[in-house]
Amino acid sequence: MKRKLLLFLLLFQCAFAFAARLDTLTVQSAAMNKSIPNLVILPENYGAQDQSFSVLYLLHGATGNYGSWLNDCPNLVDFADSYNLIIVCPDGGYTSWYFDSPVDPTYRYETYVSKELVTAVDAAYNTIPNKSRRAIAGLSMGGHGALYLAFKHQDTWGAAGSMCGGVDFRPFPNNWDLDKRLGAYSEYPENWEKHTVINMVHLLNGKDLKLIIDCGTEDFFYDGNRRLHEILLERRIPHDYIERPGRHNSDYWCNALTYQLLFFNTFFESK
């Protein structure tokens, strides 16, 4: 699998040698005591002039890796050029859910992404190291992760988006290793209640974070996304919400990414 991913990235770099540039940034995580690879897509004119860039972090879903977004949506390269921004695709582990596990100290992906990776990216590239020029989004597990991290770290990200996101994972106590990250629901219900995004809206004031949420009406996560939307409305938290026919697949989230990038570009240009 790793050889296929590396070969794919190499071929992609050759194909787009005169457009966006692909880098693999390896970050040593002190929180987890391991090296973690991350895909970085730089726009065509990166390095051509003295310019700093906005950054979008894109989180993959369960069982994915740092190459999954590019495998599913090769037009990521075009988006980096069109919107003149840096896109970072972290490796979030097989089923990390992007939080610091309260039962497994080897899974500390909240600390990794929100602290260690952001610091490393700002040190390695010409970024605008400011929440007004930093956004985070993701699909499925990554949709949950993007909102979870943005809700908890509003000093780091100014905008966040979820595509087909698992924003309420409580109805799925036996899926995607959630019991390994949180403990069994029957034994540790407080962990589940505390870490699911739908229960974290109280952290928002409606001013410090721009939000966009998108989910297909045939998606198994649809009900949770719809309920999150309704809670945001009740709390009068501004957000963009999109639902349309579609299932939990790459066709849907690659299409959704088009709308989310437009949303983030508008946010960046308003600053």
mmCIF file of C-alpha atoms in Angstrom, residues 11 56 98 121 129 199 216:
data_model
loop_
_atom_site.group_PDB
_atom_site.id
_atom_site.type_symbol
_atom_site.label_atom_id
_atom_site.label_comp_id
_atom_site.label_asym_id
_atom_site.label_seq_id
_atom_site.Cartn_x
_atom_site.Cartn_y
_atom_site.Cartn_z
ATOM 1 C CA LEU A 11 3.828 10.129 -10.990
ATOM 2 C CA LEU A 56 -6.159 24.915 4.149
ATOM 3 C CA TYR A 98 -8.474 13.580 15.564
ATOM 4 C CA VAL A 121 4.015 24.015 8.464
ATOM 5 C CA PRO A 129 0.638 32.430 10.409
ATOM 6 C CA ASN A 199 -22.381 18.368 21.932
ATOM 7 C CA GLY A 216 -25.841 13.960 1.310
#
